[in-house]
Short mmCIF file of C-alpha atoms and ligand atoms in Angstrom, two decimals:
data_model
loop_
_atom_site.label_atom_id
_atom_site.label_comp_id
_atom_site.label_asym_id
_atom_site.label_seq_id
_atom_site.Cartn_x
_atom_site.Cartn_y
_atom_site.Cartn_z
CA SER C 25 -14.52 -34.23 11.44
CA PRO C 26 -12.93 -38.07 11.92
CA SER C 27 -15.97 -40.03 12.44
CA CYS C 28 -15.10 -41.43 16.11
CA ALA C 29 -15.12 -38.22 17.30
CA ASP C 30 -17.68 -37.32 19.39
CA ASP C 31 -18.77 -34.03 20.87
CA LYS C 32 -17.83 -34.40 24.47
CA LYS C 33 -14.71 -32.46 25.10
CA ARG C 34 -11.48 -34.16 26.67
CA ARG C 35 -9.38 -31.74 28.94
CA VAL C 36 -6.20 -31.74 26.85
CA CYS C 37 -2.67 -31.17 28.13
CA TYR C 38 0.21 -30.48 25.83
CA TYR C 39 3.83 -30.06 26.21
CA TYR C 40 6.41 -28.80 23.70
CA ASP C 41 10.05 -27.26 24.32
CA PRO C 42 10.82 -25.02 22.23
CA GLY C 43 14.77 -25.98 22.61
CA ILE C 44 13.90 -28.42 19.81
CA ALA C 45 13.73 -26.05 17.28
CA HIS C 46 17.44 -25.66 17.18
CA ILE C 47 18.47 -29.21 17.22
CA LYS C 48 19.69 -31.14 13.96
CA PHE C 49 20.84 -34.66 13.66
CA SER C 50 23.37 -33.68 10.62
CA ASP C 51 22.81 -31.52 7.19
CA ASP C 52 21.34 -33.82 5.40
CA HIS C 53 19.76 -35.86 7.73
CA VAL C 54 15.92 -37.12 7.13
CA MET C 55 14.66 -36.57 10.36
CA VAL C 56 14.50 -32.61 11.16
CA PRO C 57 13.13 -31.92 15.11
CA ALA C 58 12.48 -28.70 13.78
CA ARG C 59 8.78 -30.53 12.29
CA VAL C 60 7.99 -30.32 16.18
CA ALA C 61 8.26 -26.70 16.39
CA MET C 62 6.37 -26.27 12.46
CA ALA C 63 3.25 -28.41 14.03
CA HIS C 64 3.71 -26.00 17.22
CA SER C 65 3.09 -22.71 15.75
CA LEU C 66 0.38 -24.20 13.32
CA VAL C 67 -0.99 -25.31 17.12
CA GLY C 68 -1.06 -21.56 17.37
CA VAL C 69 -1.76 -20.10 15.07
CA TYR C 70 -5.29 -22.11 15.21
CA GLY C 71 -5.86 -20.92 18.53
CA MET C 72 -5.41 -23.71 20.06
CA LEU C 73 -3.06 -23.48 23.62
CA GLY C 74 -5.71 -21.47 25.40
CA ASP C 75 -7.93 -24.82 24.76
CA MET C 76 -5.02 -27.29 26.46
CA ARG C 77 -3.19 -26.89 29.71
CA ARG C 78 0.33 -26.41 28.92
CA LEU C 79 2.34 -28.67 30.99
CA CYS C 80 5.46 -27.39 32.85
CA THR C 81 8.30 -30.40 33.22
CA ARG C 82 11.57 -30.25 33.28
CA PRO C 83 14.04 -32.66 31.32
CA ALA C 84 13.85 -36.13 32.06
CA THR C 85 16.95 -36.97 34.92
CA GLU C 86 19.43 -39.41 34.44
CA ALA C 87 18.36 -41.72 37.15
CA GLU C 88 15.02 -41.79 35.12
CA ILE C 89 16.69 -42.36 31.66
CA ARG C 90 18.13 -45.27 33.33
CA ARG C 91 14.96 -47.13 34.77
CA PHE C 92 14.83 -48.89 30.48
CA HIS C 93 17.93 -48.06 29.26
CA SER C 94 21.58 -49.94 30.49
CA PRO C 95 24.47 -48.36 32.63
CA GLU C 96 26.57 -48.26 30.35
CA TYR C 97 24.48 -46.63 27.53
CA VAL C 98 23.06 -43.59 29.75
CA ASP C 99 26.87 -42.96 30.63
CA LEU C 100 27.59 -42.61 26.61
CA LEU C 101 24.73 -40.67 25.98
CA ARG C 102 25.58 -38.35 29.00
CA ASP C 103 29.13 -38.11 28.28
CA LEU C 104 28.93 -37.81 24.44
CA THR C 105 29.52 -34.80 22.20
CA PRO C 106 31.05 -33.93 18.64
CA GLU C 107 33.94 -33.18 20.06
CA SER C 108 34.10 -36.31 22.68
CA TYR C 109 33.50 -38.41 19.63
CA ALA C 110 35.76 -36.72 16.85
CA ASN C 111 38.92 -36.79 19.74
CA ASP C 112 38.37 -39.38 21.74
CA ALA C 113 38.80 -42.74 19.77
CA ALA C 114 38.32 -45.42 22.94
CA LEU C 115 34.84 -43.41 23.13
CA ARG C 116 33.63 -43.45 19.22
CA GLN C 117 34.40 -47.24 19.24
CA LYS C 118 32.09 -47.91 21.72
CA ALA C 119 29.81 -45.50 20.67
CA GLU C 120 29.81 -46.83 17.30
CA ASP C 121 30.23 -50.94 17.88
CA HIS C 122 28.13 -51.71 21.08
CA HIS C 123 25.73 -49.04 20.77
CA GLY C 124 24.69 -47.94 17.04
CA ILE C 125 25.42 -44.46 17.46
CA GLY C 126 27.85 -42.59 14.95
CA GLY C 127 29.12 -45.22 12.34
CA GLU C 128 26.56 -45.13 9.08
CA ASP C 129 24.84 -42.03 11.13
CA ASP C 130 21.03 -42.64 11.40
CA CYS C 131 22.33 -42.12 14.21
CA PRO C 132 24.55 -39.25 14.87
CA ALA C 133 26.86 -38.14 17.84
CA PHE C 134 25.12 -34.20 17.21
CA ASP C 135 25.86 -31.09 19.76
CA ARG C 136 23.30 -31.15 22.42
CA LEU C 137 22.24 -34.47 22.13
CA TRP C 138 21.59 -35.45 26.27
CA LYS C 139 19.59 -32.49 26.25
CA TYR C 140 17.56 -33.08 23.36
CA CYS C 141 17.46 -36.44 24.82
CA ARG C 142 16.30 -35.98 28.47
CA GLY C 143 13.45 -33.15 26.89
CA TYR C 144 11.62 -35.42 25.02
CA ALA C 145 11.27 -38.18 27.36
CA GLY C 146 11.05 -35.32 29.94
CA GLY C 147 7.35 -34.81 28.18
CA SER C 148 6.35 -38.18 27.50
CA LEU C 149 7.28 -38.74 31.41
CA ALA C 150 5.13 -35.57 32.33
CA ALA C 151 2.20 -36.24 29.75
CA ALA C 152 2.03 -39.36 31.11
CA ARG C 153 2.08 -38.00 34.89
CA ALA C 154 -0.85 -35.89 34.12
CA LEU C 155 -3.19 -38.90 32.52
CA VAL C 156 -1.94 -40.94 36.23
CA ASP C 157 -3.22 -38.11 38.48
CA GLY C 158 -5.94 -37.71 36.96
CA ALA C 159 -5.69 -34.13 35.49
CA SER C 160 -5.85 -34.71 31.54
CA ASP C 161 -7.62 -37.17 29.83
CA ILE C 162 -5.57 -36.67 26.85
CA ALA C 163 -1.72 -35.84 26.92
CA ILE C 164 -0.06 -34.92 23.88
CA ASN C 165 3.94 -35.16 23.90
CA TRP C 166 4.29 -34.17 19.94
CA SER C 167 8.05 -34.56 20.31
CA GLY C 168 8.06 -37.62 21.81
CA GLY C 169 7.52 -41.47 19.87
CA MET C 170 11.04 -42.65 19.78
CA HIS C 171 10.43 -46.65 18.91
CA HIS C 172 12.85 -48.05 17.99
CA ALA C 173 15.36 -47.11 20.96
CA SER C 174 16.29 -50.65 22.79
CA ALA C 175 17.96 -50.75 26.55
CA CYS C 176 21.60 -50.42 25.08
CA LYS C 177 21.49 -49.31 21.16
CA ALA C 178 20.21 -45.79 19.79
CA THR C 179 18.38 -46.78 15.78
CA GLY C 180 16.40 -45.47 13.34
CA PHE C 181 16.86 -42.00 15.16
CA CYS C 182 15.77 -42.69 18.50
CA TYR C 183 18.73 -42.75 21.23
CA VAL C 184 15.96 -43.23 24.40
CA ASN C 185 13.00 -44.50 24.20
CA ASP C 186 10.51 -42.29 25.75
CA ILE C 187 7.45 -44.73 24.85
CA VAL C 188 8.93 -47.18 27.16
CA LEU C 189 9.42 -44.76 30.43
CA ALA C 190 6.10 -43.63 29.96
CA ILE C 191 4.37 -47.40 29.45
CA ASN C 192 6.42 -48.01 32.32
CA GLU C 193 4.62 -44.87 34.48
CA LEU C 194 1.30 -45.59 33.93
CA LEU C 195 1.51 -49.36 34.51
CA GLY C 196 2.12 -47.65 38.09
CA ALA C 197 -1.73 -46.56 38.53
CA PHE C 198 -3.13 -48.83 35.28
CA SER C 199 -3.28 -52.15 35.26
CA ARG C 200 -3.19 -52.89 31.45
CA VAL C 201 -1.73 -50.84 28.74
CA ILE C 202 -2.46 -50.14 25.00
CA TYR C 203 0.22 -48.89 22.66
CA VAL C 204 -0.93 -48.86 19.49
CA ASP C 205 1.95 -47.40 16.60
CA ILE C 206 0.95 -45.74 13.43
CA ASP C 207 4.52 -44.93 12.14
CA ALA C 208 5.15 -46.84 8.86
CA HIS C 209 8.04 -48.48 10.63
CA HIS C 210 7.51 -51.02 12.93
CA GLY C 211 7.26 -49.82 16.52
CA ASP C 212 10.30 -52.71 17.15
CA GLY C 213 12.01 -50.91 20.35
CA VAL C 214 7.81 -51.31 22.29
CA GLN C 215 6.99 -54.49 21.35
CA ASP C 216 10.59 -56.09 22.42
CA ALA C 217 10.21 -54.05 25.61
CA PHE C 218 7.22 -55.52 26.78
CA LEU C 219 7.41 -58.81 24.39
CA ASP C 220 7.25 -61.08 27.66
CA SER C 221 4.25 -58.62 29.26
CA ASN C 222 0.82 -59.61 29.57
CA ARG C 223 0.13 -55.63 31.31
CA VAL C 224 0.84 -54.01 27.65
CA MET C 225 -0.03 -54.81 24.72
CA THR C 226 1.49 -53.77 21.49
CA LEU C 227 -0.06 -52.93 18.20
CA SER C 228 1.86 -51.78 15.32
CA PHE C 229 0.95 -51.31 11.73
CA HIS C 230 3.39 -50.16 9.40
CA ARG C 231 4.71 -51.30 5.74
CA TYR C 232 7.24 -54.22 5.36
CA GLY C 233 8.98 -56.68 2.64
CA LYS C 234 11.70 -56.24 0.13
CA ILE C 235 12.07 -52.80 -1.10
CA THR C 236 14.77 -53.99 -3.04
CA PRO C 237 15.88 -57.94 -3.61
CA HIS C 238 18.48 -57.33 -1.03
CA LYS C 239 16.84 -55.03 1.39
CA ASN C 240 14.01 -54.38 3.56
CA PHE C 241 11.92 -51.98 4.61
CA PHE C 242 13.76 -50.42 7.95
CA PRO C 243 14.09 -52.08 10.62
CA GLY C 244 12.60 -55.32 9.11
CA SER C 245 10.72 -56.99 11.88
CA GLY C 246 7.15 -56.48 12.13
CA ALA C 247 6.26 -59.99 10.74
CA VAL C 248 2.26 -61.10 11.30
CA ASN C 249 3.70 -64.10 13.09
CA GLU C 250 5.32 -62.18 16.51
CA ILE C 251 2.77 -62.42 18.83
CA GLY C 252 4.77 -62.45 22.23
CA ALA C 253 6.49 -64.19 24.42
CA GLY C 254 6.22 -66.27 27.62
CA ALA C 255 3.41 -64.64 29.45
CA GLY C 256 3.04 -62.17 26.73
CA GLU C 257 2.49 -64.37 23.87
CA HIS C 258 -0.41 -63.32 21.83
CA TYR C 259 -0.27 -59.88 23.08
CA SER C 260 2.40 -58.46 20.76
CA VAL C 261 0.21 -57.61 17.48
CA ASN C 262 1.54 -56.94 13.89
CA VAL C 263 -0.02 -55.90 10.67
CA PRO C 264 2.22 -55.54 8.08
CA LEU C 265 1.17 -53.73 5.03
CA ASP C 266 2.41 -53.51 1.16
CA ALA C 267 3.40 -49.89 -0.03
CA GLY C 268 0.74 -47.72 -1.29
CA VAL C 269 -1.93 -48.22 1.44
CA ARG C 270 -4.70 -45.73 1.59
CA ASP C 271 -7.22 -44.37 4.10
CA ASP C 272 -10.06 -47.18 3.37
CA VAL C 273 -7.95 -50.51 3.26
CA TYR C 274 -6.06 -49.09 6.29
CA HIS C 275 -9.50 -48.10 8.21
CA THR C 276 -10.86 -52.27 6.75
CA LEU C 277 -7.99 -53.31 8.85
CA PHE C 278 -7.20 -50.56 11.90
CA LYS C 279 -10.57 -50.44 13.29
CA PRO C 280 -11.24 -54.03 13.09
CA ILE C 281 -8.44 -55.25 15.08
CA VAL C 282 -7.91 -52.01 17.41
CA GLY C 283 -11.51 -52.58 18.31
CA LYS C 284 -11.49 -56.63 18.81
CA ALA C 285 -7.94 -55.83 20.92
CA MET C 286 -9.69 -53.14 22.76
CA GLU C 287 -12.78 -55.92 23.60
CA VAL C 288 -10.39 -58.35 24.58
CA PHE C 289 -7.44 -56.94 26.41
CA GLN C 290 -10.20 -54.23 28.26
CA PRO C 291 -6.72 -51.59 28.61
CA GLU C 292 -6.73 -49.06 31.21
CA ALA C 293 -4.90 -46.38 29.14
CA ILE C 294 -4.02 -45.97 25.74
CA VAL C 295 -0.36 -44.96 23.63
CA LEU C 296 -0.96 -43.99 20.35
CA GLN C 297 2.52 -43.15 18.34
CA CYS C 298 1.24 -40.82 15.46
CA GLY C 299 4.48 -41.26 13.58
CA ALA C 300 3.18 -38.99 10.52
CA ASP C 301 5.84 -40.76 8.14
CA SER C 302 2.58 -43.09 6.88
CA LEU C 303 1.19 -39.94 5.11
CA SER C 304 1.04 -39.88 1.67
CA GLY C 305 3.81 -38.21 -0.35
CA ASP C 306 6.36 -38.83 2.70
CA ARG C 307 10.09 -39.30 2.03
CA LEU C 308 10.55 -41.96 3.48
CA GLY C 309 7.24 -44.14 4.40
CA GLY C 310 5.95 -44.95 0.88
CA MET C 311 2.00 -44.83 2.47
CA GLU C 312 -0.33 -43.08 0.89
CA LEU C 313 -2.91 -42.39 3.90
CA SER C 314 -3.98 -38.64 3.92
CA VAL C 315 -3.90 -36.13 7.61
CA ARG C 316 -8.28 -36.69 7.49
CA GLY C 317 -6.87 -40.55 7.10
CA HIS C 318 -4.32 -40.78 9.69
CA ALA C 319 -6.40 -38.49 12.31
CA GLU C 320 -9.30 -40.49 12.47
CA CYS C 321 -6.79 -42.84 14.20
CA VAL C 322 -6.17 -40.91 16.56
CA GLY C 323 -10.24 -40.16 16.89
CA PHE C 324 -10.97 -43.98 16.79
CA LEU C 325 -9.10 -44.13 19.86
CA ARG C 326 -10.09 -40.97 21.59
CA GLY C 327 -13.69 -42.94 20.85
CA PHE C 328 -12.89 -44.96 23.95
CA ASN C 329 -13.15 -42.19 26.83
CA LEU C 330 -9.85 -43.64 28.46
CA PRO C 331 -6.76 -41.62 29.49
CA LEU C 332 -5.05 -41.22 26.21
CA LEU C 333 -0.84 -40.47 25.51
CA LEU C 334 -0.63 -39.13 22.16
CA VAL C 335 3.21 -39.22 20.65
CA GLY C 336 4.42 -38.12 17.82
CA GLY C 337 8.00 -37.74 16.92
CA GLY C 338 8.79 -40.71 15.44
CA GLY C 339 8.30 -40.46 11.88
CA GLY C 340 7.15 -37.75 9.40
CA TYR C 341 10.06 -36.71 6.80
CA THR C 342 7.95 -33.90 4.21
CA ILE C 343 7.82 -31.74 7.60
CA ASN C 344 5.06 -29.76 6.00
CA HIS C 345 2.66 -32.78 6.08
CA VAL C 346 3.75 -33.59 9.69
CA ALA C 347 3.13 -30.35 11.03
CA SER C 348 -0.44 -30.45 8.96
CA ALA C 349 -1.13 -34.03 10.52
CA TRP C 350 -0.07 -33.08 14.51
CA CYS C 351 -2.08 -29.47 14.17
CA TYR C 352 -5.19 -31.63 13.23
CA GLU C 353 -4.69 -33.79 15.12
CA THR C 354 -4.30 -31.47 18.00
CA ALA C 355 -7.71 -30.02 17.04
CA VAL C 356 -9.28 -33.73 16.79
CA ALA C 357 -8.13 -34.22 20.80
N1 V1S R 1889 14.29 -45.94 5.12
C1 V1S R 1889 15.59 -45.31 5.25
C2 V1S R 1889 16.20 -44.52 6.17
N2 V1S R 1889 17.36 -43.93 5.78
C3 V1S R 1889 18.30 -43.15 6.28
C4 V1S R 1889 19.07 -41.87 6.13
C5 V1S R 1889 18.44 -40.88 5.15
C6 V1S R 1889 18.97 -39.48 5.25
C7 V1S R 1889 20.27 -39.38 6.83
F1 V1S R 1889 21.23 -38.23 6.27
C8 V1S R 1889 20.32 -40.49 7.77
C9 V1S R 1889 19.64 -41.46 7.42
N3 V1S R 1889 17.87 -43.98 7.35
C10 V1S R 1889 17.12 -45.09 6.88
C11 V1S R 1889 17.11 -46.47 7.64
C12 V1S R 1889 16.67 -45.57 9.17
C13 V1S R 1889 14.85 -45.36 8.85
C14 V1S R 1889 14.07 -45.32 10.52
C15 V1S R 1889 12.46 -45.10 10.39
C16 V1S R 1889 12.49 -43.95 11.99
C17 V1S R 1889 11.11 -43.47 12.37
O1 V1S R 1889 10.80 -43.17 12.03
O2 V1S R 1889 10.85 -44.77 12.49
C18 V1S R 1889 10.88 -43.13 13.81
C19 V1S R 1889 11.54 -41.64 13.97
N4 V1S R 1889 17.97 -47.18 7.72
C20 V1S R 1889 18.50 -47.38 7.36
O3 V1S R 1889 17.26 -48.02 6.16
C21 V1S R 1889 19.70 -47.99 7.16
C22 V1S R 1889 20.87 -48.00 6.54
C23 V1S R 1889 20.58 -49.57 6.76
C24 V1S R 1889 20.85 -47.15 5.24
C25 V1S R 1889 20.46 -45.37 5.46
N5 V1S R 1889 22.31 -45.63 6.56
C26 V1S R 1889 22.63 -43.73 6.16
C27 V1S R 1889 22.04 -46.21 7.49
C28 V1S R 1889 22.31 -47.68 6.82
CA1 CA R 1890 3.86 -48.97 12.86
ZN1 ZN R 1891 8.87 -44.37 11.09
#
């Protein structure tokens, strides 16, 4: 098992919405929400469901989503359907020109989009509440983790930023929250949301730099000199990496950097985004972590014995690898 996992049991709660299995971005889209259903099947097959409290939850309300997202953007998300996108030229133009939906198709206007967003955001909010009320030590929502979405814009397959909503919920009870992001992409939406806050420290490990002479690895941000602003200066930490990073190199960085951040910042709760596109063989990530190396991050943070929220969501585009990783990480929890 990962080296920092200990023998002491944790009370784990787990959220799963079966509706996720039927969500499809588009026919050839790389983001396949059904991977969460695959992970859930594996968790069941390995007999773990009986060891965790299953979170009963509800979809996030419009009001909860408005706590971070702008009024016009929430109106659009609520009203957008493939039909309204196709038939209402003004709505389509607003979606494409101002809110990142449609257009080049990273974020299409697909069927049941609003239901999908409310579902995964509701899961992360319920998970945060389970930590706030002390009912659980670790809360898991593999369908959350949409780290790119900004207050008024969808980007990089992310429409509603459930992580920001969940961290805000945690801040109602905890003085300081640390956010760690092991998705292969930079956690820009979460970093930006808390850029000037000294109550949230964000750390992202990600691939960074040119992938062709004219194109940066998405989203292009996350340089080491992005450190936060105002009261939040030095509370954003970025670890840009080359393609091909393997477990040994990753952990010579991850453990000392995260360990030092924990020591200096003294958080009261931890949020870990477990994007699985940093695994070897992923269609987009270009990194070389093994499932064991990826899960070692979970084990390491679990070892601090603080309320821990695990979200998957984000990346992971070779779906059998994603399912293996999130199943194994459920076991580590
Ligand atoms: N890299 C990459 C990539 N691939 C795609 C893509 C491929 C097939 C499709 F049918 C649709 C999209 N988009 C991208 C990136 C976005 C990566 C998002 C990562 C998300 C996450 O793992 O961090 C968390 C959920 N988009 C781009 O590179 C932008 C484009 C510039 C190129 C691709 N086209 C489709 C849009 C514009
Ligand atoms: Ca990352
Ligand atoms: Zn990613």
